Short mmCIF file of C-alpha atoms and ligand atoms in Angstrom, two decimals:
data_model
loop_
_atom_site.label_atom_id
_atom_site.label_comp_id
_atom_site.label_asym_id
_atom_site.label_seq_id
_atom_site.Cartn_x
_atom_site.Cartn_y
_atom_site.Cartn_z
CA UNK A 1 1.20 -4.51 1.09
CA UNK A 2 -1.32 -7.23 1.56
CA UNK A 3 -1.20 -8.92 4.95
CA UNK A 4 1.04 -11.91 5.58
CA UNK A 5 -1.75 -14.22 4.53
CA UNK A 6 -1.86 -12.32 1.24
CA UNK A 7 -5.39 -11.14 1.91
CA UNK A 8 -6.07 -7.43 1.47
CA UNK A 9 -7.37 -5.63 4.55
CA UNK A 10 -11.14 -5.21 4.49
CA UNK A 11 -12.18 -1.61 4.95
CA UNK A 12 -15.45 0.26 5.31
CA UNK A 13 -15.19 3.95 4.52
CA UNK A 14 -17.50 6.13 6.60
CA UNK A 15 -17.64 9.28 4.53
CA UNK A 16 -19.21 12.67 3.87
CA UNK A 17 -18.07 13.32 0.28
CA UNK A 18 -16.52 15.92 0.07
CA UNK A 19 -13.62 16.66 -2.28
CA UNK A 20 -10.86 15.14 -0.16
CA UNK A 21 -13.21 12.22 0.56
CA UNK A 22 -13.44 11.61 -3.19
CA UNK A 23 -9.64 11.52 -3.34
CA UNK A 24 -9.46 9.10 -0.42
CA UNK A 25 -12.13 6.80 -1.87
CA UNK A 26 -10.38 6.67 -5.26
CA UNK A 27 -7.06 6.12 -3.52
CA UNK A 28 -8.51 3.14 -1.61
CA UNK A 29 -9.95 1.69 -4.81
CA UNK A 30 -6.50 1.88 -6.39
CA UNK A 31 -4.73 0.31 -3.40
CA UNK A 32 -4.14 -3.43 -3.59
CA UNK A 33 -3.44 -3.53 0.17
CA UNK A 34 -7.13 -2.99 0.92
CA UNK A 35 -10.52 -4.26 -0.19
CA UNK A 36 -13.33 -1.72 0.13
CA UNK A 37 -16.33 -3.73 1.34
CA UNK A 38 -18.71 -0.81 1.75
CA UNK A 39 -19.25 2.89 2.12
CA UNK A 40 -21.35 4.32 4.91
CA UNK A 41 -22.43 7.93 4.80
CA UNK A 42 -22.63 10.79 7.24
CA UNK A 43 -23.22 14.53 7.31
CA UNK A 44 -20.24 16.87 7.60
CA UNK A 45 -19.00 18.35 4.37
CA UNK A 46 -22.62 18.00 3.14
CA UNK A 47 -25.90 16.72 4.62
CA UNK A 48 -26.28 12.94 4.81
CA UNK A 49 -28.72 12.64 1.88
CA UNK A 50 -26.23 14.37 -0.39
CA UNK A 51 -23.35 12.35 1.07
CA UNK A 52 -25.19 9.18 0.03
CA UNK A 53 -25.85 10.55 -3.43
CA UNK A 54 -22.19 11.53 -3.81
CA UNK A 55 -20.93 8.18 -2.51
CA UNK A 56 -23.07 6.36 -5.11
CA UNK A 57 -21.92 8.79 -7.80
CA UNK A 58 -18.22 8.30 -6.98
CA UNK A 59 -18.58 4.51 -7.16
CA UNK A 60 -20.25 4.90 -10.56
CA UNK A 61 -17.37 7.10 -11.74
CA UNK A 62 -14.99 4.38 -10.55
CA UNK A 63 -17.04 1.56 -12.12
CA UNK A 64 -17.38 -0.04 -8.70
CA UNK A 65 -21.13 -0.23 -8.25
CA UNK A 66 -20.54 -3.68 -6.74
CA UNK A 67 -19.62 -1.89 -3.49
CA UNK A 68 -22.66 -1.29 -1.24
CA UNK A 69 -23.51 2.13 0.17
CA UNK A 70 -25.39 2.29 3.48
CA UNK A 71 -26.89 5.59 4.52
CA UNK A 72 -25.98 6.91 7.93
CA UNK A 73 -27.45 9.17 10.54
CA UNK A 74 -29.06 12.49 9.64
CA UNK A 75 -28.68 13.82 13.17
CA UNK A 76 -26.03 13.82 15.90
CA UNK A 77 -25.97 11.15 18.58
CA UNK A 78 -27.86 13.51 20.89
CA UNK A 79 -30.46 13.90 18.08
CA UNK A 80 -29.14 17.37 17.28
CA UNK A 81 -30.34 18.73 13.96
CA UNK A 82 -28.41 22.00 13.91
CA UNK A 83 -25.61 20.59 11.80
CA UNK A 84 -22.66 22.55 10.52
CA UNK A 85 -21.94 21.58 6.92
CA UNK A 86 -18.81 22.79 5.14
CA UNK A 87 -20.30 23.71 1.77
CA UNK A 88 -18.00 26.74 1.72
CA UNK A 89 -15.06 24.31 1.56
CA UNK A 90 -16.44 21.77 -0.94
CA UNK A 91 -19.14 23.61 -2.90
CA UNK A 92 -22.91 23.38 -2.47
CA UNK A 93 -22.96 19.91 -4.07
CA UNK A 94 -19.96 18.76 -2.02
CA UNK A 95 -18.06 18.01 -5.20
CA UNK A 96 -16.77 21.35 -6.41
CA UNK A 97 -20.05 22.71 -7.80
CA UNK A 98 -19.90 20.43 -10.83
CA UNK A 99 -23.58 19.46 -10.65
CA UNK A 100 -23.02 15.92 -11.80
CA UNK A 101 -26.14 13.99 -12.86
CA UNK A 102 -27.80 12.02 -10.06
CA UNK A 103 -26.51 8.48 -9.57
CA UNK A 104 -28.48 5.56 -10.95
CA UNK A 105 -27.81 3.35 -7.96
CA UNK A 106 -29.48 3.32 -4.57
CA UNK A 107 -28.21 2.74 -1.06
CA UNK A 108 -28.82 -0.70 0.41
CA UNK A 109 -31.86 -1.25 2.56
CA UNK A 110 -29.89 -1.17 5.80
CA UNK A 111 -28.63 1.68 7.96
CA UNK A 112 -24.93 2.50 8.18
CA UNK A 113 -24.94 1.41 11.81
CA UNK A 114 -26.58 -1.95 11.05
CA UNK A 115 -24.10 -2.47 8.20
CA UNK A 116 -21.11 -1.69 10.44
CA UNK A 117 -22.35 -4.07 13.13
CA UNK A 118 -23.15 -6.79 10.60
CA UNK A 119 -19.75 -6.66 8.90
CA UNK A 120 -17.84 -6.55 12.20
CA UNK A 121 -19.71 -9.67 13.30
CA UNK A 122 -19.19 -11.37 9.95
CA UNK A 123 -15.41 -10.85 9.96
CA UNK A 124 -14.41 -10.49 13.62
CA UNK A 125 -11.17 -8.55 14.02
CA UNK A 126 -10.75 -8.24 10.27
CA UNK A 127 -12.57 -5.05 9.29
CA UNK A 128 -11.03 -1.59 9.52
CA UNK A 129 -13.37 1.38 9.54
CA UNK A 130 -11.82 4.46 7.98
CA UNK A 131 -13.95 7.28 9.35
CA UNK A 132 -13.65 10.50 7.37
CA UNK A 133 -16.54 12.49 8.86
CA UNK A 134 -18.22 13.07 12.24
CA UNK A 135 -18.32 9.86 14.27
CA UNK A 136 -22.08 9.44 14.79
CA UNK A 137 -22.47 6.15 12.89
CA UNK A 138 -19.53 4.57 14.69
CA UNK A 139 -20.75 5.68 18.12
CA UNK A 140 -24.22 4.31 17.31
CA UNK A 141 -22.66 0.96 16.35
CA UNK A 142 -20.79 0.92 19.68
CA UNK A 143 -24.04 1.62 21.55
CA UNK A 144 -26.08 -0.85 19.53
CA UNK A 145 -23.79 -3.85 19.87
CA UNK A 146 -21.60 -4.26 22.98
CA UNK A 147 -19.35 -6.65 21.05
CA UNK A 148 -18.67 -4.13 18.25
CA UNK A 149 -15.54 -2.71 19.93
CA UNK A 150 -14.11 -6.20 20.17
CA UNK A 151 -15.23 -7.35 16.71
CA UNK A 152 -14.11 -4.34 14.76
CA UNK A 153 -10.46 -4.62 13.77
CA UNK A 154 -9.46 -0.99 13.91
CA UNK A 155 -11.06 2.42 13.62
CA UNK A 156 -8.80 4.83 11.75
CA UNK A 157 -10.35 8.25 11.99
CA UNK A 158 -9.65 11.63 10.55
CA UNK A 159 -10.33 13.94 13.43
CA UNK A 160 -9.03 16.16 16.13
CA UNK A 161 -6.44 18.88 16.44
CA UNK A 162 -3.92 17.55 18.95
CA UNK A 163 -2.07 20.44 20.59
CA UNK A 164 -2.70 22.73 17.61
CA UNK A 165 -5.53 25.06 16.58
CA UNK A 166 -8.66 23.62 15.04
CA UNK A 167 -10.08 24.47 11.62
CA UNK A 168 -13.61 25.38 12.72
CA UNK A 169 -12.32 27.64 15.46
CA UNK A 170 -9.12 27.71 17.51
CA UNK A 171 -10.38 24.81 19.66
CA UNK A 172 -12.07 22.39 17.30
CA UNK A 173 -11.47 20.35 14.17
CA UNK A 174 -14.48 19.97 11.86
CA UNK A 175 -15.20 16.23 12.21
CA UNK A 176 -15.03 16.24 15.99
CA UNK A 177 -16.96 19.52 16.17
CA UNK A 178 -19.68 17.88 14.05
CA UNK A 179 -20.54 15.45 16.86
CA UNK A 180 -18.33 15.80 19.95
CA UNK A 181 -20.49 13.46 22.03
CA UNK A 182 -20.10 10.69 19.45
CA UNK A 183 -16.36 11.32 19.28
CA UNK A 184 -16.02 10.99 23.05
CA UNK A 185 -17.90 7.67 22.93
CA UNK A 186 -15.53 6.37 20.24
CA UNK A 187 -12.36 7.54 22.02
CA UNK A 188 -13.39 5.99 25.34
CA UNK A 189 -14.90 2.80 23.90
CA UNK A 190 -11.87 0.54 24.24
CA UNK A 191 -11.78 -0.14 20.49
CA UNK A 192 -8.44 -0.07 18.66
CA UNK A 193 -8.59 3.57 17.53
CA UNK A 194 -6.01 5.48 15.51
CA UNK A 195 -6.77 9.21 15.28
CA UNK A 196 -5.17 11.21 12.51
CA UNK A 197 -5.69 14.85 13.37
CA UNK A 198 -5.02 18.07 11.51
CA UNK A 199 -1.76 18.44 13.45
CA UNK A 200 -0.65 15.70 11.03
CA UNK A 201 -2.75 16.30 7.91
CA UNK A 202 -1.70 19.95 7.71
CA UNK A 203 1.77 18.67 6.93
CA UNK A 204 0.55 17.04 3.72
CA UNK A 205 -0.01 19.66 1.06
CA UNK A 206 -0.91 19.12 -2.58
CA UNK A 207 0.59 22.22 -4.19
CA UNK A 208 -0.48 24.17 -7.24
CA UNK A 209 2.37 22.58 -9.14
CA UNK A 210 1.29 19.08 -8.03
CA UNK A 211 -2.11 19.95 -9.45
CA UNK A 212 -0.43 20.67 -12.79
CA UNK A 213 1.31 17.32 -12.62
CA UNK A 214 -2.06 15.70 -11.95
CA UNK A 215 -3.39 17.48 -15.03
CA UNK A 216 -0.73 15.81 -17.18
CA UNK A 217 -2.29 12.41 -16.49
CA UNK A 218 -5.02 11.05 -18.73
CA UNK A 219 -6.11 8.83 -15.89
CA UNK A 220 -9.83 8.78 -15.19
CA UNK A 221 -9.46 9.71 -11.53
CA UNK A 222 -6.91 12.46 -12.14
CA UNK A 223 -9.10 14.10 -14.75
CA UNK A 224 -12.20 13.85 -12.56
CA UNK A 225 -10.41 15.22 -9.49
CA UNK A 226 -8.98 18.17 -11.40
CA UNK A 227 -12.50 19.40 -12.03
CA UNK A 228 -13.66 19.16 -8.45
CA UNK A 229 -10.40 20.39 -6.89
CA UNK A 230 -10.83 23.96 -8.16
CA UNK A 231 -13.23 24.91 -5.35
CA UNK A 232 -11.02 23.25 -2.73
CA UNK A 233 -7.98 25.17 -3.97
CA UNK A 234 -9.89 28.45 -3.96
CA UNK A 235 -11.00 27.87 -0.39
CA UNK A 236 -7.46 27.12 0.78
CA UNK A 237 -6.05 30.14 -1.01
CA UNK A 238 -8.58 32.31 0.83
CA UNK A 239 -8.46 30.65 4.25
CA UNK A 240 -4.78 29.81 4.66
CA UNK A 241 -1.58 31.25 3.29
CA UNK A 242 -0.65 27.79 2.01
CA UNK A 243 -0.07 27.50 -1.73
CA UNK A 244 -1.99 24.27 -2.03
CA UNK A 245 -4.58 22.13 -0.30
CA UNK A 246 -4.40 19.91 2.76
CA UNK A 247 -4.82 16.22 2.05
CA UNK A 248 -6.83 15.36 5.15
CA UNK A 249 -8.81 12.33 4.06
CA UNK A 250 -6.15 10.79 1.78
CA UNK A 251 -3.62 10.96 4.63
CA UNK A 252 -5.99 9.19 7.02
CA UNK A 253 -6.71 6.61 4.31
CA UNK A 254 -3.00 5.96 3.80
CA UNK A 255 -2.52 5.61 7.57
CA UNK A 256 -4.94 2.67 7.29
CA UNK A 257 -3.36 1.33 4.10
CA UNK A 258 0.25 1.66 5.20
CA UNK A 259 0.69 2.37 8.93
CA UNK A 260 4.46 2.78 8.50
CA UNK A 261 3.84 6.23 6.96
CA UNK A 262 2.96 7.69 10.36
CA UNK A 263 4.16 7.50 13.93
CA UNK A 264 1.83 7.76 16.88
CA UNK A 265 1.71 8.08 20.64
CA UNK A 266 -0.75 6.35 22.94
CA UNK A 267 -2.90 7.73 25.68
CA UNK A 268 -6.45 8.55 26.73
CA UNK A 269 -8.37 11.09 24.65
CA UNK A 270 -11.40 12.99 25.91
CA UNK A 271 -13.51 15.40 23.92
CA UNK A 272 -14.95 18.64 25.23
CA UNK A 273 -18.68 18.45 24.54
CA UNK A 274 -19.81 21.94 25.50
CA UNK A 275 -18.75 25.52 26.08
CA UNK A 276 -16.43 27.62 24.00
CA UNK A 277 -14.01 24.73 23.52
CA UNK A 278 -16.71 22.29 22.32
CA UNK A 279 -15.00 19.79 20.03
CA UNK A 280 -11.56 20.12 21.59
CA UNK A 281 -9.63 16.84 21.72
CA UNK A 282 -7.27 16.41 24.64
CA UNK A 283 -4.75 13.59 24.91
CA UNK A 284 -3.46 12.45 28.30
CA UNK A 285 -0.14 10.71 27.67
CA UNK A 286 -0.32 8.75 30.93
CA UNK A 287 3.13 10.00 31.93
CA UNK A 288 2.03 11.59 35.19
CA UNK A 289 0.08 10.08 38.07
CA UNK A 290 -2.25 12.88 39.12
CA UNK A 291 -3.22 13.27 42.75
CA UNK A 292 -6.92 13.30 41.86
CA UNK A 293 -9.06 11.02 39.76
CA UNK A 294 -9.53 12.83 36.46
CA UNK A 295 -11.90 12.44 33.52
CA UNK A 296 -9.00 10.67 31.76
CA UNK A 297 -8.24 8.22 34.58
CA UNK A 298 -8.96 4.59 33.80
CA UNK A 299 -9.85 5.37 30.22
CA UNK A 300 -8.50 3.05 27.55
CA UNK A 301 -5.59 4.14 25.42
CA UNK A 302 -5.98 5.10 21.78
CA UNK A 303 -3.33 5.89 19.21
CA UNK A 304 -2.84 9.49 18.13
CA UNK A 305 -0.75 10.19 15.05
CA UNK A 306 2.11 12.62 15.66
CA UNK A 307 4.35 12.51 12.58
CA UNK A 308 3.82 11.68 8.94
CA UNK A 309 6.18 10.97 6.07
CA UNK A 310 4.54 13.73 4.02
CA UNK A 311 6.65 13.32 0.85
CA UNK A 312 5.91 9.58 0.79
CA UNK A 313 2.18 10.19 1.29
CA UNK A 314 2.10 12.76 -1.48
CA UNK A 315 4.05 10.50 -3.81
CA UNK A 316 1.65 7.58 -3.26
CA UNK A 317 -1.41 9.80 -3.65
CA UNK A 318 -0.11 11.20 -6.93
CA UNK A 319 1.04 7.86 -8.32
CA UNK A 320 -2.18 6.00 -7.58
CA UNK A 321 -4.51 8.77 -8.67
CA UNK A 322 -2.61 9.32 -11.91
CA UNK A 323 -2.69 5.68 -13.02
CA UNK A 324 -4.79 5.09 -16.09
O1 NOS B 401 -12.16 25.23 7.54
C1 NOS B 401 -12.80 24.17 7.50
N1 NOS B 401 -14.01 24.06 8.05
C2 NOS B 401 -14.72 22.91 7.99
N2 NOS B 401 -14.28 21.79 7.41
C3 NOS B 401 -13.08 21.85 6.86
C4 NOS B 401 -12.29 23.00 6.86
N3 NOS B 401 -11.16 22.73 6.24
C5 NOS B 401 -11.25 21.46 5.86
N4 NOS B 401 -12.40 20.93 6.23
C6 NOS B 401 -12.89 19.55 6.02
O2 NOS B 401 -12.96 18.94 7.30
C7 NOS B 401 -12.12 17.80 7.36
C8 NOS B 401 -10.86 18.14 8.13
O3 NOS B 401 -11.12 18.77 9.28
C9 NOS B 401 -11.84 17.44 5.93
O4 NOS B 401 -12.83 16.56 5.46
C10 NOS B 401 -11.90 18.76 5.22
O5 NOS B 401 -12.31 18.66 3.89
#
């Protein structure tokens, strides 16, 4: 629902589209509780240039070219250029190998980081960033403007594998693995952070039969998504024994739209930035006073999602994406 004042929550979607990003973006555009004030782009599912192109394309599909797109970083926060992109999950074009025509629009003449800082300053405490890719742009904003952590309302991020295996390797989830140094900066920044990890998103599955239900809708978004979902389904059939696909990004988006759909715990999160467990996220629940000072001591608390009302999430996703 809209806030008490009746104003929808302003959100900026930091995104690497991406099939489940496309779902999350459409979901946000169909959600009266939020107003999408911009998209910022990042590498992850695809390289940043393609993420920008896909973000512009998705807004054209949605007839929402009024929403600005700001291009984000092409490299990690440590200037790393050896990026891991998940084209095997989303297709070479990031959108199910559909080879859509290039968008007509262009990104604004401002970096993602500058846009994030500008909007947080413009609407102090009022903007939520929904971060669906590696956290480079957000960490850069934190470094660039010391007041960003105070001015930004909340950072809802899809990332981490809390006490479960990762999806890149047993230790790491893809978004955190993409830039672990940036993730550690975000988690320890003191900002109001809600992390939705794959321990939660793996509970939200869009099944083959849900896909058939989606197909029965003449809605613009449902018909578009059906085309691009094929590759995502194929990947999941190969990689997991699940009969369906995980709704990572839509679940994180709904956690921002309607926080009552999840529960969370609070504690300090640190990210392993090197070695075989690079990208591992580890939550200290602050229940024990350790004898020694640890890397978690005196770190601010963040929120980490632990349960999700999966049927309610799925129902909302289906309903909103099937509307005509
Ligand atoms: O196996 C995988 N490797 C890399 N990325 C993946 C994989 N499965 C899903 N995603 C993508 O990474 C984010 C969630 O971690 C989601 O954006 C999802 O589409």
